[in-house]
mmCIF file of N, CA and C in Angstrom:
data_model
loop_
_atom_site.group_PDB
_atom_site.id
_atom_site.type_symbol
_atom_site.label_atom_id
_atom_site.label_comp_id
_atom_site.label_asym_id
_atom_site.label_seq_id
_atom_site.Cartn_x
_atom_site.Cartn_y
_atom_site.Cartn_z
ATOM 1 N N UNK A 1 84.371 64.569 65.752
ATOM 2 C CA UNK A 1 83.801 65.285 66.876
ATOM 3 C C UNK A 1 84.288 64.658 68.180
ATOM 4 N N UNK A 2 84.607 65.493 69.159
ATOM 5 C CA UNK A 2 85.099 65.010 70.443
ATOM 6 C C UNK A 2 83.991 64.312 71.223
ATOM 7 N N UNK A 3 84.399 63.288 71.984
ATOM 8 C CA UNK A 3 83.452 62.536 72.800
ATOM 9 C C UNK A 3 84.062 62.269 74.164
ATOM 10 N N UNK A 4 83.222 61.807 75.087
ATOM 11 C CA UNK A 4 83.697 61.375 76.396
ATOM 12 C C UNK A 4 83.018 60.063 76.740
ATOM 13 N N UNK A 5 83.605 59.320 77.666
ATOM 14 C CA UNK A 5 83.061 58.028 78.082
ATOM 15 C C UNK A 5 82.081 58.217 79.230
ATOM 16 N N UNK A 6 81.060 57.357 79.246
ATOM 17 C CA UNK A 6 80.101 57.384 80.354
ATOM 18 C C UNK A 6 79.714 55.956 80.708
ATOM 19 N N UNK A 7 79.486 55.743 81.999
ATOM 20 C CA UNK A 7 78.948 54.472 82.482
ATOM 21 C C UNK A 7 77.904 54.798 83.543
ATOM 22 N N UNK A 8 76.691 54.283 83.349
ATOM 23 C CA UNK A 8 75.595 54.496 84.294
ATOM 24 C C UNK A 8 75.291 53.164 84.958
ATOM 25 N N UNK A 9 75.460 53.134 86.286
ATOM 26 C CA UNK A 9 75.252 51.916 87.067
ATOM 27 C C UNK A 9 74.074 52.075 88.008
ATOM 28 N N UNK A 10 73.390 50.961 88.240
ATOM 29 C CA UNK A 10 72.331 50.910 89.238
ATOM 30 C C UNK A 10 72.484 49.582 89.974
ATOM 31 N N UNK A 11 71.732 49.333 91.035
ATOM 32 C CA UNK A 11 71.841 48.033 91.715
ATOM 33 C C UNK A 11 71.554 46.846 90.791
ATOM 34 N N UNK A 12 70.828 47.092 89.699
ATOM 35 C CA UNK A 12 70.514 46.023 88.752
ATOM 36 C C UNK A 12 71.655 45.757 87.773
ATOM 37 N N UNK A 13 72.671 46.633 87.726
ATOM 38 C CA UNK A 13 73.805 46.440 86.828
ATOM 39 C C UNK A 13 74.055 47.660 85.960
ATOM 40 N N UNK A 14 74.791 47.452 84.872
ATOM 41 C CA UNK A 14 75.114 48.536 83.945
ATOM 42 C C UNK A 14 73.873 48.862 83.113
ATOM 43 N N UNK A 15 73.439 50.116 83.174
ATOM 44 C CA UNK A 15 72.267 50.557 82.424
ATOM 45 C C UNK A 15 72.688 51.105 81.061
ATOM 46 N N UNK A 16 73.824 51.805 81.029
ATOM 47 C CA UNK A 16 74.331 52.352 79.775
ATOM 48 C C UNK A 16 75.836 52.524 79.892
ATOM 49 N N UNK A 17 76.533 52.231 78.789
ATOM 50 C CA UNK A 17 77.970 52.450 78.724
ATOM 51 C C UNK A 17 78.307 52.790 77.290
ATOM 52 N N UNK A 18 79.065 53.865 77.093
ATOM 53 C CA UNK A 18 79.436 54.229 75.744
ATOM 54 C C UNK A 18 80.097 55.584 75.663
ATOM 55 N N UNK A 19 80.312 56.032 74.427
ATOM 56 C CA UNK A 19 80.911 57.336 74.153
ATOM 57 C C UNK A 19 79.816 58.316 73.772
ATOM 58 N N UNK A 20 79.879 59.516 74.338
ATOM 59 C CA UNK A 20 78.847 60.525 74.107
ATOM 60 C C UNK A 20 79.444 61.832 73.628
ATOM 61 N N UNK A 21 78.565 62.630 73.005
ATOM 62 C CA UNK A 21 78.921 63.994 72.631
ATOM 63 C C UNK A 21 78.503 64.961 73.725
ATOM 64 N N UNK A 22 77.391 64.630 74.431
ATOM 65 C CA UNK A 22 76.931 65.447 75.549
ATOM 66 C C UNK A 22 75.944 64.637 76.388
ATOM 67 N N UNK A 23 75.752 65.100 77.624
ATOM 68 C CA UNK A 23 74.780 64.481 78.519
ATOM 69 C C UNK A 23 74.307 65.529 79.518
ATOM 70 N N UNK A 24 73.009 65.484 79.829
ATOM 71 C CA UNK A 24 72.436 66.404 80.821
ATOM 72 C C UNK A 24 71.944 65.591 82.011
ATOM 73 N N UNK A 25 72.238 66.101 83.205
ATOM 74 C CA UNK A 25 71.933 65.391 84.439
ATOM 75 C C UNK A 25 71.144 66.265 85.403
ATOM 76 N N UNK A 26 70.152 65.682 86.110
ATOM 77 C CA UNK A 26 69.485 66.426 87.186
ATOM 78 C C UNK A 26 70.332 66.317 88.453
ATOM 79 N N UNK A 27 70.854 67.425 88.924
ATOM 80 C CA UNK A 27 71.722 67.405 90.102
ATOM 81 C C UNK A 27 71.102 68.233 91.222
ATOM 82 N N UNK A 28 71.728 68.196 92.375
ATOM 83 C CA UNK A 28 71.274 68.975 93.524
ATOM 84 C C UNK A 28 71.327 70.478 93.230
ATOM 85 N N UNK A 29 72.209 70.889 92.334
ATOM 86 C CA UNK A 29 72.358 72.308 91.983
ATOM 87 C C UNK A 29 71.536 72.708 90.766
ATOM 88 N N UNK A 30 70.815 71.774 90.191
ATOM 89 C CA UNK A 30 70.059 72.024 88.959
ATOM 90 C C UNK A 30 70.557 71.111 87.851
ATOM 91 N N UNK A 31 70.069 71.313 86.659
ATOM 92 C CA UNK A 31 70.464 70.473 85.532
ATOM 93 C C UNK A 31 71.805 70.959 84.997
ATOM 94 N N UNK A 32 72.744 69.998 84.852
ATOM 95 C CA UNK A 32 74.028 70.344 84.253
ATOM 96 C C UNK A 32 74.208 69.557 82.965
ATOM 97 N N UNK A 33 74.873 70.167 82.000
ATOM 98 C CA UNK A 33 75.193 69.494 80.751
ATOM 99 C C UNK A 33 76.698 69.300 80.699
ATOM 100 N N UNK A 34 77.092 68.074 80.425
ATOM 101 C CA UNK A 34 78.506 67.719 80.365
ATOM 102 C C UNK A 34 78.899 67.571 78.904
ATOM 103 N N UNK A 35 79.994 68.219 78.552
ATOM 104 C CA UNK A 35 80.570 68.135 77.210
ATOM 105 C C UNK A 35 81.993 67.597 77.339
ATOM 106 N N UNK A 36 82.602 67.148 76.230
ATOM 107 C CA UNK A 36 83.995 66.691 76.316
ATOM 108 C C UNK A 36 84.888 67.773 76.919
ATOM 109 N N UNK A 37 85.803 67.365 77.797
ATOM 110 C CA UNK A 37 86.707 68.300 78.438
ATOM 111 C C UNK A 37 86.130 68.985 79.663
ATOM 112 N N UNK A 38 85.003 68.515 80.172
ATOM 113 C CA UNK A 38 84.361 69.111 81.353
ATOM 114 C C UNK A 38 85.306 69.057 82.546
ATOM 115 N N UNK A 39 85.225 70.047 83.399
ATOM 116 C CA UNK A 39 86.040 70.091 84.613
ATOM 117 C C UNK A 39 85.688 68.915 85.524
ATOM 118 N N UNK A 40 86.673 68.465 86.301
ATOM 119 C CA UNK A 40 86.442 67.383 87.255
ATOM 120 C C UNK A 40 85.390 67.829 88.269
ATOM 121 N N UNK A 41 84.493 66.901 88.617
ATOM 122 C CA UNK A 41 83.366 67.249 89.474
ATOM 123 C C UNK A 41 82.792 65.996 90.111
ATOM 124 N N UNK A 42 82.353 66.113 91.350
ATOM 125 C CA UNK A 42 81.556 65.077 92.015
ATOM 126 C C UNK A 42 80.346 65.799 92.567
ATOM 127 N N UNK A 43 79.138 65.301 92.220
ATOM 128 C CA UNK A 43 77.920 65.952 92.682
ATOM 129 C C UNK A 43 76.821 64.928 92.890
ATOM 130 N N UNK A 44 75.831 65.328 93.651
ATOM 131 C CA UNK A 44 74.686 64.470 93.956
ATOM 132 C C UNK A 44 73.726 64.459 92.767
ATOM 133 N N UNK A 45 73.227 63.273 92.443
ATOM 134 C CA UNK A 45 72.253 63.094 91.365
ATOM 135 C C UNK A 45 70.856 63.097 91.969
ATOM 136 N N UNK A 46 69.966 63.902 91.414
ATOM 137 C CA UNK A 46 68.570 63.934 91.869
ATOM 138 C C UNK A 46 67.712 63.065 90.973
ATOM 139 N N UNK A 47 66.504 62.798 91.393
ATOM 140 C CA UNK A 47 65.564 62.038 90.581
ATOM 141 C C UNK A 47 65.187 62.852 89.349
ATOM 142 N N UNK A 48 65.084 62.170 88.222
ATOM 143 C CA UNK A 48 64.731 62.827 86.967
ATOM 144 C C UNK A 48 65.225 62.017 85.788
ATOM 145 N N UNK A 49 65.505 62.701 84.686
ATOM 146 C CA UNK A 49 65.958 62.026 83.476
ATOM 147 C C UNK A 49 67.352 62.481 83.077
ATOM 148 N N UNK A 50 68.188 61.511 82.736
ATOM 149 C CA UNK A 50 69.479 61.805 82.125
ATOM 150 C C UNK A 50 69.234 61.769 80.620
ATOM 151 N N UNK A 51 69.631 62.828 79.940
ATOM 152 C CA UNK A 51 69.474 62.886 78.486
ATOM 153 C C UNK A 51 70.865 62.760 77.886
ATOM 154 N N UNK A 52 71.066 61.671 77.125
ATOM 155 C CA UNK A 52 72.376 61.426 76.541
ATOM 156 C C UNK A 52 72.315 61.570 75.027
ATOM 157 N N UNK A 53 73.331 62.227 74.479
ATOM 158 C CA UNK A 53 73.415 62.483 73.047
ATOM 159 C C UNK A 53 74.639 61.749 72.507
ATOM 160 N N UNK A 54 74.394 60.642 71.807
ATOM 161 C CA UNK A 54 75.478 59.856 71.232
ATOM 162 C C UNK A 54 75.366 59.886 69.715
ATOM 163 N N UNK A 55 76.298 59.246 69.049
ATOM 164 C CA UNK A 55 76.264 59.215 67.588
ATOM 165 C C UNK A 55 75.043 58.455 67.073
ATOM 166 N N UNK A 56 74.460 57.583 67.899
ATOM 167 C CA UNK A 56 73.273 56.828 67.485
ATOM 168 C C UNK A 56 71.967 57.546 67.809
ATOM 169 N N UNK A 57 72.040 58.742 68.397
ATOM 170 C CA UNK A 57 70.835 59.519 68.692
ATOM 171 C C UNK A 57 70.720 59.890 70.154
ATOM 172 N N UNK A 58 69.573 60.472 70.470
ATOM 173 C CA UNK A 58 69.307 60.907 71.844
ATOM 174 C C UNK A 58 68.539 59.817 72.580
ATOM 175 N N UNK A 59 68.991 59.514 73.800
ATOM 176 C CA UNK A 59 68.329 58.525 74.648
ATOM 177 C C UNK A 59 68.056 59.166 75.990
ATOM 178 N N UNK A 60 67.024 58.660 76.670
ATOM 179 C CA UNK A 60 66.677 59.161 77.999
ATOM 180 C C UNK A 60 66.688 57.999 78.978
ATOM 181 N N UNK A 61 67.259 58.271 80.147
ATOM 182 C CA UNK A 61 67.306 57.271 81.206
ATOM 183 C C UNK A 61 66.733 57.906 82.465
ATOM 184 N N UNK A 62 65.711 57.288 83.021
ATOM 185 C CA UNK A 62 65.095 57.773 84.251
ATOM 186 C C UNK A 62 65.914 57.287 85.434
ATOM 187 N N UNK A 63 66.244 58.206 86.339
ATOM 188 C CA UNK A 63 67.055 57.860 87.505
ATOM 189 C C UNK A 63 66.386 58.359 88.783
ATOM 190 N N UNK A 64 66.792 57.735 89.882
ATOM 191 C CA UNK A 64 66.295 58.148 91.191
ATOM 192 C C UNK A 64 67.466 58.176 92.151
ATOM 193 N N UNK A 65 67.991 59.365 92.393
ATOM 194 C CA UNK A 65 69.073 59.531 93.347
ATOM 195 C C UNK A 65 70.386 58.904 92.930
ATOM 196 N N UNK A 66 71.450 59.268 93.666
ATOM 197 C CA UNK A 66 72.769 58.723 93.406
ATOM 198 C C UNK A 66 73.799 59.827 93.346
ATOM 199 N N UNK A 67 74.881 59.582 92.593
ATOM 200 C CA UNK A 67 75.887 60.626 92.425
ATOM 201 C C UNK A 67 76.576 60.491 91.080
ATOM 202 N N UNK A 68 77.273 61.565 90.678
ATOM 203 C CA UNK A 68 77.998 61.632 89.413
ATOM 204 C C UNK A 68 79.442 62.004 89.726
ATOM 205 N N UNK A 69 80.365 61.339 89.055
ATOM 206 C CA UNK A 69 81.782 61.676 89.164
ATOM 207 C C UNK A 69 82.311 61.917 87.753
ATOM 208 N N UNK A 70 82.908 63.084 87.545
ATOM 209 C CA UNK A 70 83.492 63.425 86.251
ATOM 210 C C UNK A 70 84.986 63.624 86.467
ATOM 211 N N UNK A 71 85.799 62.785 85.809
ATOM 212 C CA UNK A 71 87.257 62.915 85.892
ATOM 213 C C UNK A 71 87.883 62.533 84.563
ATOM 214 N N UNK A 72 88.751 63.381 84.059
ATOM 215 C CA UNK A 72 89.533 63.099 82.855
ATOM 216 C C UNK A 72 88.686 62.562 81.690
ATOM 217 N N UNK A 73 87.619 63.262 81.354
ATOM 218 C CA UNK A 73 86.748 62.912 80.228
ATOM 219 C C UNK A 73 86.016 61.575 80.416
ATOM 220 N N UNK A 74 85.856 61.152 81.654
ATOM 221 C CA UNK A 74 85.105 59.938 81.973
ATOM 222 C C UNK A 74 84.046 60.315 83.001
ATOM 223 N N UNK A 75 82.791 59.926 82.721
ATOM 224 C CA UNK A 75 81.675 60.205 83.627
ATOM 225 C C UNK A 75 81.174 58.878 84.190
ATOM 226 N N UNK A 76 81.174 58.767 85.502
ATOM 227 C CA UNK A 76 80.628 57.596 86.184
ATOM 228 C C UNK A 76 79.398 58.034 86.960
ATOM 229 N N UNK A 77 78.292 57.346 86.710
ATOM 230 C CA UNK A 77 77.035 57.643 87.390
ATOM 231 C C UNK A 77 76.635 56.406 88.183
ATOM 232 N N UNK A 78 76.381 56.595 89.473
ATOM 233 C CA UNK A 78 75.869 55.520 90.313
ATOM 234 C C UNK A 78 74.502 55.980 90.798
ATOM 235 N N UNK A 79 73.456 55.272 90.350
ATOM 236 C CA UNK A 79 72.087 55.661 90.663
ATOM 237 C C UNK A 79 71.419 54.629 91.565
ATOM 238 N N UNK A 80 70.535 55.099 92.442
ATOM 239 C CA UNK A 80 69.753 54.189 93.281
ATOM 240 C C UNK A 80 68.824 53.343 92.418
ATOM 241 N N UNK A 81 68.303 53.952 91.356
ATOM 242 C CA UNK A 81 67.451 53.272 90.385
ATOM 243 C C UNK A 81 67.682 53.924 89.039
ATOM 244 N N UNK A 82 67.746 53.126 87.974
ATOM 245 C CA UNK A 82 67.895 53.664 86.621
ATOM 246 C C UNK A 82 67.236 52.714 85.632
ATOM 247 N N UNK A 83 66.494 53.286 84.683
ATOM 248 C CA UNK A 83 65.830 52.497 83.639
ATOM 249 C C UNK A 83 65.698 53.340 82.388
ATOM 250 N N UNK A 84 65.821 52.702 81.246
ATOM 251 C CA UNK A 84 65.650 53.405 79.981
ATOM 252 C C UNK A 84 64.223 53.916 79.867
ATOM 253 N N UNK A 85 64.072 55.148 79.440
ATOM 254 C CA UNK A 85 62.750 55.739 79.247
ATOM 255 C C UNK A 85 62.326 55.473 77.811
ATOM 256 N N UNK A 86 62.162 54.200 77.479
ATOM 257 C CA UNK A 86 61.845 53.855 76.101
ATOM 258 C C UNK A 86 60.384 53.437 75.940
ATOM 259 N N UNK A 87 60.038 53.117 74.713
ATOM 260 C CA UNK A 87 58.659 52.794 74.369
ATOM 261 C C UNK A 87 58.146 51.556 75.092
ATOM 262 N N UNK A 88 58.988 50.519 75.286
ATOM 263 C CA UNK A 88 58.509 49.287 75.915
ATOM 264 C C UNK A 88 58.075 49.531 77.362
ATOM 265 N N UNK A 89 58.821 50.342 78.109
ATOM 266 C CA UNK A 89 58.418 50.653 79.480
ATOM 267 C C UNK A 89 57.156 51.492 79.505
ATOM 268 N N UNK A 90 57.031 52.436 78.568
ATOM 269 C CA UNK A 90 55.822 53.252 78.495
ATOM 270 C C UNK A 90 54.612 52.373 78.179
ATOM 271 N N UNK A 91 54.804 51.386 77.304
ATOM 272 C CA UNK A 91 53.703 50.488 76.965
ATOM 273 C C UNK A 91 53.272 49.659 78.175
ATOM 274 N N UNK A 92 54.221 49.187 78.974
ATOM 275 C CA UNK A 92 53.881 48.427 80.188
ATOM 276 C C UNK A 92 53.074 49.291 81.155
ATOM 277 N N UNK A 93 53.478 50.542 81.293
ATOM 278 C CA UNK A 93 52.756 51.452 82.187
ATOM 279 C C UNK A 93 51.347 51.690 81.658
ATOM 280 N N UNK A 94 51.215 51.902 80.337
ATOM 281 C CA UNK A 94 49.900 52.125 79.741
ATOM 282 C C UNK A 94 49.011 50.899 79.911
ATOM 283 N N UNK A 95 49.582 49.696 79.775
ATOM 284 C CA UNK A 95 48.807 48.472 79.968
ATOM 285 C C UNK A 95 48.300 48.371 81.403
ATOM 286 N N UNK A 96 49.139 48.724 82.362
ATOM 287 C CA UNK A 96 48.730 48.672 83.771
ATOM 288 C C UNK A 96 47.611 49.665 84.042
ATOM 289 N N UNK A 97 47.688 50.851 83.433
ATOM 290 C CA UNK A 97 46.635 51.854 83.607
ATOM 291 C C UNK A 97 45.326 51.357 82.994
ATOM 292 N N UNK A 98 45.394 50.766 81.805
ATOM 293 C CA UNK A 98 44.192 50.229 81.163
ATOM 294 C C UNK A 98 43.555 49.135 82.020
ATOM 295 N N UNK A 99 44.404 48.267 82.580
ATOM 296 C CA UNK A 99 43.887 47.195 83.428
ATOM 297 C C UNK A 99 43.209 47.767 84.667
ATOM 298 N N UNK A 100 43.814 48.782 85.270
ATOM 299 C CA UNK A 100 43.222 49.406 86.454
ATOM 300 C C UNK A 100 41.875 50.038 86.118
ATOM 301 N N UNK A 101 41.778 50.692 84.953
ATOM 302 C CA UNK A 101 40.501 51.283 84.538
ATOM 303 C C UNK A 101 39.454 50.205 84.290
ATOM 304 N N UNK A 102 39.874 49.110 83.660
ATOM 305 C CA UNK A 102 38.936 48.007 83.408
ATOM 306 C C UNK A 102 38.453 47.407 84.719
ATOM 307 N N UNK A 103 39.359 47.281 85.679
ATOM 308 C CA UNK A 103 38.978 46.750 86.984
ATOM 309 C C UNK A 103 37.998 47.678 87.692
ATOM 310 N N UNK A 104 38.196 48.963 87.520
ATOM 311 C CA UNK A 104 37.296 49.929 88.145
ATOM 312 C C UNK A 104 35.888 49.795 87.578
ATOM 313 N N UNK A 105 35.804 49.597 86.266
ATOM 314 C CA UNK A 105 34.502 49.419 85.616
ATOM 315 C C UNK A 105 33.853 48.116 86.088
ATOM 316 N N UNK A 106 34.660 47.047 86.170
ATOM 317 C CA UNK A 106 34.133 45.744 86.580
ATOM 318 C C UNK A 106 33.828 45.677 88.065
ATOM 319 N N UNK A 107 34.299 46.639 88.809
ATOM 320 C CA UNK A 107 34.121 46.638 90.263
ATOM 321 C C UNK A 107 32.655 46.481 90.645
ATOM 322 N N UNK A 108 31.804 47.123 89.902
ATOM 323 C CA UNK A 108 30.370 47.065 90.212
ATOM 324 C C UNK A 108 29.795 45.691 89.913
ATOM 325 N N UNK A 109 30.451 44.959 88.985
ATOM 326 C CA UNK A 109 29.944 43.648 88.597
ATOM 327 C C UNK A 109 30.327 42.558 89.603
ATOM 328 N N UNK A 110 31.434 42.738 90.289
ATOM 329 C CA UNK A 110 31.931 41.722 91.204
ATOM 330 C C UNK A 110 31.494 42.014 92.637
ATOM 331 N N UNK A 111 31.069 40.970 93.305
ATOM 332 C CA UNK A 111 30.774 41.094 94.720
ATOM 333 C C UNK A 111 32.057 40.823 95.515
ATOM 334 N N UNK A 112 32.885 39.903 94.997
ATOM 335 C CA UNK A 112 34.135 39.534 95.669
ATOM 336 C C UNK A 112 35.261 40.456 95.209
ATOM 337 N N UNK A 113 35.613 41.438 96.038
ATOM 338 C CA UNK A 113 36.647 42.418 95.704
ATOM 339 C C UNK A 113 38.044 41.805 95.736
ATOM 340 N N UNK A 114 38.204 40.640 96.343
ATOM 341 C CA UNK A 114 39.526 40.038 96.439
ATOM 342 C C UNK A 114 40.091 39.694 95.057
ATOM 343 N N UNK A 115 39.221 39.370 94.094
ATOM 344 C CA UNK A 115 39.664 39.063 92.734
ATOM 345 C C UNK A 115 40.273 40.308 92.095
ATOM 346 N N UNK A 116 39.619 41.430 92.246
ATOM 347 C CA UNK A 116 40.113 42.687 91.686
ATOM 348 C C UNK A 116 41.428 43.078 92.352
ATOM 349 N N UNK A 117 41.471 42.995 93.670
ATOM 350 C CA UNK A 117 42.690 43.347 94.391
ATOM 351 C C UNK A 117 43.845 42.457 93.978
ATOM 352 N N UNK A 118 43.590 41.172 93.793
ATOM 353 C CA UNK A 118 44.624 40.228 93.387
ATOM 354 C C UNK A 118 45.173 40.576 92.005
ATOM 355 N N UNK A 119 44.286 40.864 91.055
ATOM 356 C CA UNK A 119 44.711 41.232 89.703
ATOM 357 C C UNK A 119 45.487 42.548 89.692
ATOM 358 N N UNK A 120 45.053 43.496 90.471
ATOM 359 C CA UNK A 120 45.739 44.785 90.542
ATOM 360 C C UNK A 120 47.127 44.624 91.157
ATOM 361 N N UNK A 121 47.240 43.839 92.212
ATOM 362 C CA UNK A 121 48.549 43.586 92.824
ATOM 363 C C UNK A 121 49.481 42.887 91.837
ATOM 364 N N UNK A 122 48.938 41.946 91.079
ATOM 365 C CA UNK A 122 49.738 41.239 90.074
ATOM 366 C C UNK A 122 50.251 42.210 89.025
ATOM 367 N N UNK A 123 49.410 43.141 88.584
ATOM 368 C CA UNK A 123 49.820 44.130 87.593
ATOM 369 C C UNK A 123 50.917 45.042 88.136
ATOM 370 N N UNK A 124 50.797 45.433 89.388
ATOM 371 C CA UNK A 124 51.816 46.291 90.008
ATOM 372 C C UNK A 124 53.143 45.548 90.085
ATOM 373 N N UNK A 125 53.116 44.277 90.492
ATOM 374 C CA UNK A 125 54.337 43.479 90.575
ATOM 375 C C UNK A 125 54.959 43.327 89.190
ATOM 376 N N UNK A 126 54.143 43.050 88.174
ATOM 377 C CA UNK A 126 54.643 42.928 86.805
ATOM 378 C C UNK A 126 55.285 44.225 86.342
ATOM 379 N N UNK A 127 54.646 45.341 86.637
ATOM 380 C CA UNK A 127 55.168 46.646 86.231
ATOM 381 C C UNK A 127 56.492 46.938 86.932
ATOM 382 N N UNK A 128 56.547 46.704 88.240
ATOM 383 C CA UNK A 128 57.791 46.946 88.980
ATOM 384 C C UNK A 128 58.899 46.027 88.488
ATOM 385 N N UNK A 129 58.556 44.798 88.177
ATOM 386 C CA UNK A 129 59.538 43.854 87.665
ATOM 387 C C UNK A 129 60.089 44.324 86.333
ATOM 388 N N UNK A 130 59.226 44.825 85.478
ATOM 389 C CA UNK A 130 59.632 45.322 84.163
ATOM 390 C C UNK A 130 60.577 46.501 84.306
ATOM 391 N N UNK A 131 60.293 47.388 85.241
ATOM 392 C CA UNK A 131 61.107 48.580 85.427
ATOM 393 C C UNK A 131 62.289 48.340 86.359
ATOM 394 N N UNK A 132 62.345 47.166 86.978
ATOM 395 C CA UNK A 132 63.458 46.845 87.864
ATOM 396 C C UNK A 132 63.374 47.511 89.223
ATOM 397 N N UNK A 133 62.165 47.860 89.642
ATOM 398 C CA UNK A 133 61.992 48.513 90.940
ATOM 399 C C UNK A 133 61.938 47.445 92.013
ATOM 400 N N UNK A 134 62.739 47.633 93.054
ATOM 401 C CA UNK A 134 62.722 46.696 94.165
ATOM 402 C C UNK A 134 62.075 47.341 95.369
ATOM 403 N N UNK A 135 61.417 46.538 96.174
ATOM 404 C CA UNK A 135 60.722 47.019 97.352
ATOM 405 C C UNK A 135 61.728 47.462 98.409
ATOM 406 N N UNK A 136 61.478 48.604 98.973
ATOM 407 C CA UNK A 136 62.331 49.130 100.040
ATOM 408 C C UNK A 136 61.681 48.865 101.375
ATOM 409 N N UNK A 137 62.490 48.463 102.346
ATOM 410 C CA UNK A 137 61.977 48.288 103.708
ATOM 411 C C UNK A 137 62.047 49.617 104.408
ATOM 412 N N UNK A 138 61.003 49.934 105.141
ATOM 413 C CA UNK A 138 60.944 51.214 105.849
ATOM 414 C C UNK A 138 61.170 50.979 107.310
#
């Protein structure tokens, strides 16, 4: 079966590199699916999920902005943010939600709200660190 090469980059480094049978991307014009032999193209990448179909199965990568370049059966993706949409990241998010709910319940028990705020901030930092999100200056 024919394949094409892909490399997905983010400021944190290479997120994915390999040979694929197909890939779908959220673009400014809508979702496009790239197959081997796709026409040359440069387009803006929107926030969403890249769905890649390789010989090892289907994988999803969450992205936030960037661009895609397709030339000669090679796809280069440069994203502002990219992370695998896998079970470990989902578990970290679920843990943070559980902690926030527990803090909400304990809120009535504590007079000193600074303890709750400190724990919640720590959870947010841990979650962002896990997902590789960096703080943006406005």
